[in-house]
Coordinates of C-alpha atoms in Angstrom, one line a residue:
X1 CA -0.2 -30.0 -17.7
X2 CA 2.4 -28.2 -19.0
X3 CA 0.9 -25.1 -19.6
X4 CA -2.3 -25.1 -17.3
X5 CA -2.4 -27.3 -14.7
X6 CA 1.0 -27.1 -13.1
X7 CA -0.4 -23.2 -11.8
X8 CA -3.1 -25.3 -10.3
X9 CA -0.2 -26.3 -8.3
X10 CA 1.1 -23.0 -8.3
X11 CA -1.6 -21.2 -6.5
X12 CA -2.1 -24.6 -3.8
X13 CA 1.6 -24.0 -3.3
X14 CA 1.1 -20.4 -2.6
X15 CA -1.4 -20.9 -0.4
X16 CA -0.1 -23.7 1.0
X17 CA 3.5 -21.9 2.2
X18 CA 1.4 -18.6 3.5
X19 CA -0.6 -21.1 5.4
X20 CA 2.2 -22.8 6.8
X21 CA 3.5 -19.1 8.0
X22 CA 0.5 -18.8 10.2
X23 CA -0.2 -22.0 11.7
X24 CA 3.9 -21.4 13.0
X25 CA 3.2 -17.5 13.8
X26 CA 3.4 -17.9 17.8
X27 CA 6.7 -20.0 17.4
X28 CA 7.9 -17.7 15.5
X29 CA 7.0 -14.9 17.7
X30 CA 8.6 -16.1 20.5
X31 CA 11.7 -16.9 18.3
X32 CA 12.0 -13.1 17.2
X33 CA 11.2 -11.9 21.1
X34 CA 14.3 -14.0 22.1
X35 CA 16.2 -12.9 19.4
X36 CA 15.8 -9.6 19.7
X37 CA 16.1 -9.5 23.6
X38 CA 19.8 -11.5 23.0
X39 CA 20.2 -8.5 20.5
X40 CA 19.6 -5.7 23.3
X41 CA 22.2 -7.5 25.4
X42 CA 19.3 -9.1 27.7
X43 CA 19.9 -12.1 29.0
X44 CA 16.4 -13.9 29.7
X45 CA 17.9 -16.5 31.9
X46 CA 20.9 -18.3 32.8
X47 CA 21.7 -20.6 30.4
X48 CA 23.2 -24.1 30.8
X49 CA 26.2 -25.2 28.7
X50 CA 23.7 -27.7 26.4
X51 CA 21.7 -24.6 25.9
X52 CA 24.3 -22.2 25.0
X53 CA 24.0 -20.4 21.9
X54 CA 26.5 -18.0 19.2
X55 CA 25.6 -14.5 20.6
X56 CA 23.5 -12.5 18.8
X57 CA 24.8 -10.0 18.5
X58 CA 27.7 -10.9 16.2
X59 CA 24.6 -13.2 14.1
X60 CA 23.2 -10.2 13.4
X61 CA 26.2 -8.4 12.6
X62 CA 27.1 -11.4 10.1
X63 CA 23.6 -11.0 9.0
X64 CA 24.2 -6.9 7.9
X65 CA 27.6 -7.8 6.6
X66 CA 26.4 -10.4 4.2
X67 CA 23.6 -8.4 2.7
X68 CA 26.3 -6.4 1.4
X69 CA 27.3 -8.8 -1.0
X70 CA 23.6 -10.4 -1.8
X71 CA 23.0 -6.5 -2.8
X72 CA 26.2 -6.0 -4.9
X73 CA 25.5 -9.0 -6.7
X74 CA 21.3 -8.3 -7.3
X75 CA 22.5 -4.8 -8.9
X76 CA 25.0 -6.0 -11.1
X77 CA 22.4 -8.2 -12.9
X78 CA 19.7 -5.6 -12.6
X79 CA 21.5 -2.5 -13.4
X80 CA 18.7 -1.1 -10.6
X81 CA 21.0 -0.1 -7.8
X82 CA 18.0 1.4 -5.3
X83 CA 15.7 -1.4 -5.9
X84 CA 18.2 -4.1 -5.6
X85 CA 19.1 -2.6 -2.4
X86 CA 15.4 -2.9 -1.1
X87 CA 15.2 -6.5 -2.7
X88 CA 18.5 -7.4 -1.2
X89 CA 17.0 -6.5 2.3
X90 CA 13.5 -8.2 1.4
X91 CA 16.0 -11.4 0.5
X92 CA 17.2 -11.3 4.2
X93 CA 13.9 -10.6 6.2
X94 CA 11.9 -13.5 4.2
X95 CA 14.8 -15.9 4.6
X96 CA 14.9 -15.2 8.3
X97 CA 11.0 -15.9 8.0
X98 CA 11.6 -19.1 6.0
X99 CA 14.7 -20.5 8.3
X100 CA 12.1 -20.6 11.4
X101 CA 9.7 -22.2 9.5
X102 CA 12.0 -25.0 7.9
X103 CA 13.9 -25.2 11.4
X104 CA 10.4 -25.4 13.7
X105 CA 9.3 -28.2 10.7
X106 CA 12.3 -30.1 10.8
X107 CA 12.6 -30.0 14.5
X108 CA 9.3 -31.9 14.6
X109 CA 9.5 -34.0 11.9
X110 CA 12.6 -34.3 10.5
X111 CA 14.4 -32.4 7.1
X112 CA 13.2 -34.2 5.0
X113 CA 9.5 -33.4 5.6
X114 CA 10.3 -29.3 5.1
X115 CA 7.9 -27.2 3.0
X116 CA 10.7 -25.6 1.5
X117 CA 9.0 -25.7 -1.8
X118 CA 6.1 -24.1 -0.7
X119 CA 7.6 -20.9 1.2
X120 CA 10.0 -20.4 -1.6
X121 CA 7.1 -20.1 -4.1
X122 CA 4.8 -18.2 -2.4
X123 CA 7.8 -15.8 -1.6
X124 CA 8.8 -16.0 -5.1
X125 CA 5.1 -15.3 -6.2
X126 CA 5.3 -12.2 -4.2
X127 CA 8.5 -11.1 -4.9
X128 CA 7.9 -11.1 -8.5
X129 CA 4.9 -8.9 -7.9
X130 CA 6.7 -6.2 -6.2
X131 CA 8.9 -5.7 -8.9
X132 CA 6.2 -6.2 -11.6
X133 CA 5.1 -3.3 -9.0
X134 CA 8.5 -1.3 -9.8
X135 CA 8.0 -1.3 -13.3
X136 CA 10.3 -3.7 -14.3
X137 CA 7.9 -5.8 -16.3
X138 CA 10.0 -7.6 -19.1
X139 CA 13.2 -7.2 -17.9
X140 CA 15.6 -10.0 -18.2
X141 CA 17.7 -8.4 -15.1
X142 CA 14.2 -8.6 -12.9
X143 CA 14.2 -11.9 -13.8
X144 CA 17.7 -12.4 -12.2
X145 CA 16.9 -10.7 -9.2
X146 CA 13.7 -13.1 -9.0
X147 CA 15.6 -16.0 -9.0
X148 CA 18.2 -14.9 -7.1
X149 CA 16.2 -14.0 -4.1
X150 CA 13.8 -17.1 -4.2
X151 CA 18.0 -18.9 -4.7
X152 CA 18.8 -17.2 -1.2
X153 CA 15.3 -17.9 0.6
X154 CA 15.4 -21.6 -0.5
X155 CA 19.2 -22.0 0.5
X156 CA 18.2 -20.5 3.7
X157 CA 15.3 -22.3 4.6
X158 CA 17.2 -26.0 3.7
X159 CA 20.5 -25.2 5.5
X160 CA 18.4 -24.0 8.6
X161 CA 16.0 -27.5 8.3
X162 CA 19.6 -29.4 8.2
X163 CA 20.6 -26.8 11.6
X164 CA 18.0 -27.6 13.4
X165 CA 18.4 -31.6 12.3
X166 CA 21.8 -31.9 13.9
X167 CA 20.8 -29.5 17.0
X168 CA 18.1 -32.1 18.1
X169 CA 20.5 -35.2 17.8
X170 CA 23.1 -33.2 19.9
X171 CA 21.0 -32.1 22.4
X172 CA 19.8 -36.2 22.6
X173 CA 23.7 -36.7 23.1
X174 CA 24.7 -33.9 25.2
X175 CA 26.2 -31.4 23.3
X176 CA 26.9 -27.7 23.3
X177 CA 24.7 -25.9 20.4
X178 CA 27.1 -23.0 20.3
X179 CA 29.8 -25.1 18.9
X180 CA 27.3 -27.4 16.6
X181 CA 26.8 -23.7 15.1
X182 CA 30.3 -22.7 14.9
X183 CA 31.3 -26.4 12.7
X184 CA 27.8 -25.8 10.8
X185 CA 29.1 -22.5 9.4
X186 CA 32.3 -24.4 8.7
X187 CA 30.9 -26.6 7.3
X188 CA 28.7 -24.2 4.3
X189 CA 31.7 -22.3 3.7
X190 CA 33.4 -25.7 3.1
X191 CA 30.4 -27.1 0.6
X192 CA 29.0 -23.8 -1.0
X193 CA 31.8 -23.1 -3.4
X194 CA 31.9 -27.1 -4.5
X195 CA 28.9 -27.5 -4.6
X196 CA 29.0 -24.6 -6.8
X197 CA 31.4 -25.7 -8.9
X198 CA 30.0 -29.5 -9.6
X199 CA 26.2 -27.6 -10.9
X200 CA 28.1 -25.8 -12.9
X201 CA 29.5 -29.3 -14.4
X202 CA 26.6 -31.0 -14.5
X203 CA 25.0 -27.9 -16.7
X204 CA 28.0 -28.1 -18.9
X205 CA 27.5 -31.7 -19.0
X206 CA 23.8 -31.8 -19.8
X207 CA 22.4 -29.1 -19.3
X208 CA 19.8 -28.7 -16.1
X209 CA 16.9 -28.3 -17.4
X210 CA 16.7 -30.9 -20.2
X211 CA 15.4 -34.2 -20.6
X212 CA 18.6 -35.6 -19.7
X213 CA 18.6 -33.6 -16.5
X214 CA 14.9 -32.2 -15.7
X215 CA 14.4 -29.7 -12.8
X216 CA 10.5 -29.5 -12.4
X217 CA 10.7 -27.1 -9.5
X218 CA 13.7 -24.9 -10.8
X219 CA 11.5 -24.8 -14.1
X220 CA 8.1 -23.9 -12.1
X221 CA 10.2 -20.8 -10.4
X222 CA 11.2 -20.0 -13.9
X223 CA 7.6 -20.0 -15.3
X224 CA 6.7 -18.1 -12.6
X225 CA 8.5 -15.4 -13.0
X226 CA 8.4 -15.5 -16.7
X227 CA 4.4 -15.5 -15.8
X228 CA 4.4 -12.6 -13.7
X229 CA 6.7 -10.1 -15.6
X230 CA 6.4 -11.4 -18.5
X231 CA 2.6 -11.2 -18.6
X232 CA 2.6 -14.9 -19.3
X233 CA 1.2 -16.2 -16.3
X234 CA -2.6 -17.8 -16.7
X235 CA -4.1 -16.2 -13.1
X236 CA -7.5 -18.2 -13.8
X237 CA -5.5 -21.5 -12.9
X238 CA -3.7 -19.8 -10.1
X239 CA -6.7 -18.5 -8.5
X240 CA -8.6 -22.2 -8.9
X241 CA -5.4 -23.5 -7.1
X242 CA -5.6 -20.6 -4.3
X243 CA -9.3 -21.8 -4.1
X244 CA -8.4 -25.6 -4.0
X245 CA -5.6 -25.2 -1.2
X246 CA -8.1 -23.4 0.8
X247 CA -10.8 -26.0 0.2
X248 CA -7.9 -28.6 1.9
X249 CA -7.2 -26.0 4.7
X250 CA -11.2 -26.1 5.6
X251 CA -11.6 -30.1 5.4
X252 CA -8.2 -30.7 7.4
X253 CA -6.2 -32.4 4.4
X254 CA -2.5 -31.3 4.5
X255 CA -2.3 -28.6 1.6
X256 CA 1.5 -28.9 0.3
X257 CA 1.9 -32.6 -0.6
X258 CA -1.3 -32.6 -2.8
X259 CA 0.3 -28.9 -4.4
X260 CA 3.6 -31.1 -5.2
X261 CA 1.4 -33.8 -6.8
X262 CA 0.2 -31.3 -9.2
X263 CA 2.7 -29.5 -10.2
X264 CA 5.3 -32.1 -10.3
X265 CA 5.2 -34.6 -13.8
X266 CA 4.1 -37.6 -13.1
X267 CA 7.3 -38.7 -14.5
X268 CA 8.7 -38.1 -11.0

């Protein structure tokens, strides 16, 4: 399991997330168009107070302003200034992708029922690739940036499943979504640098990883990228897994939970 069949899972998982990109592509179509009219400055209708939103303007503006940081920190692992600057804006275009997905998904059935998993490894897959693509096979810094842009997709894609979570209970109740927003970003400037803090503990602690504290999908994104540019990674069970997912897809089975069952231990 350990070293073959858990890229079974792998390659479901990839096709899996890709899959779940399309079957949402006109949601997310319209989401962009509305997005990008609020952008111009067009208003597409008047709004009512329980449908009031930030302006986007300024959330794009946020958006720009915080790729700064994502890029600083990508090139000071990396020691690749251009590429982490293209990486750094790949980061923020596939976690705009992945925040529809997991919002749209846990608007219908709830955040706990996101494919985050799946998104964040296909993404990772292909991120991997592209610098494999840049020549920076074997390079402990391209791992870094690997992670790190699969860290800022996933984070993405759960806070915008959690979003979207509260926004239906308040619009069941009433409320303004503009100012569900504004306490949501409160609210992760309040819990990121805890929460940062107490994994940092619990690493000290036990060490994540271990058999006192396992982390079967943080150690499947590490194999993968290890895999990739590394010139680890066994492609033979990755492309059965591709095949298998797409097997699912044509017989109507849902593709992502039976990825999971493979690649977690059965430990879990």
């Amino acid at each position: 399991w350990g070293d073959y069949i858990r890229y079974i899972g792998v390659g479901a998982m990839v096709v899996g997330g890709l899959w779940t990109i399309f079957t949402l592509r006109n949601n997310l179509a319209s989401g962009i168009k509305e997005a990008i009219a609020g952008l111009k400055g067009g208003q597409l209708e008047a709004k009512k107070r329980t449908d009031q939103d930030l302006n986007f303007k300024w959330v794009f503006l946020a958006i720009g302003a915080l790729t700064i940081p994502v890029f600083l920190l990508y090139a000071w692992i990396s020691n690749e200034w251009i590429i982490s600057g293209i990486m750094a804006v790949f980061a923020i275009l596939f976690a705009f992708i992945a925040s529809a997905i997991a919002g749209y998904m846990a608007g219908l059935l709830g955040s706990s029922n996101n494919p985050i998993s799946g998104v964040t490894v296909s993404v990772l897959l292909i991120t991997s690739l592209i610098l494999l693509g840049f020549g920076l096979s074997g390079d402990v810094g391209a791992y870094g940036v690997a992670v790190l842009i699969a860290a800022v997709i996933c984070c993405a894609a759960a806070i915008s499943g959690d979003v979207l979570q509260s926004m239906t209970c308040g619009q069941m109740i009433g409320a303004t979504p503009k100012n569900q927003q504004i306490a949501e970003i409160i609210g992760v400037l309040a819990a990121a640098p805890i929460l940062a803090l107490v994994v940092s503990a619990l690493d000290q602690a036990y060490h994540i990883g271990s058999t006192n504290l396992p982390a079967p999908q943080a150690f499947l994104m590490s194999g993968i990228v290890k895999g990739v540019l590394g010139g680890e990674m066994v492609w033979p069970f990755v492309i059965a897994g591709m095949v298998l997912a797409f097997v699912l897809i044509l017989i109507d089975l849902p593709v992502l939970p039976v990825a999971i069952g493979i690649y977690l231990p059965f430990t879990l």
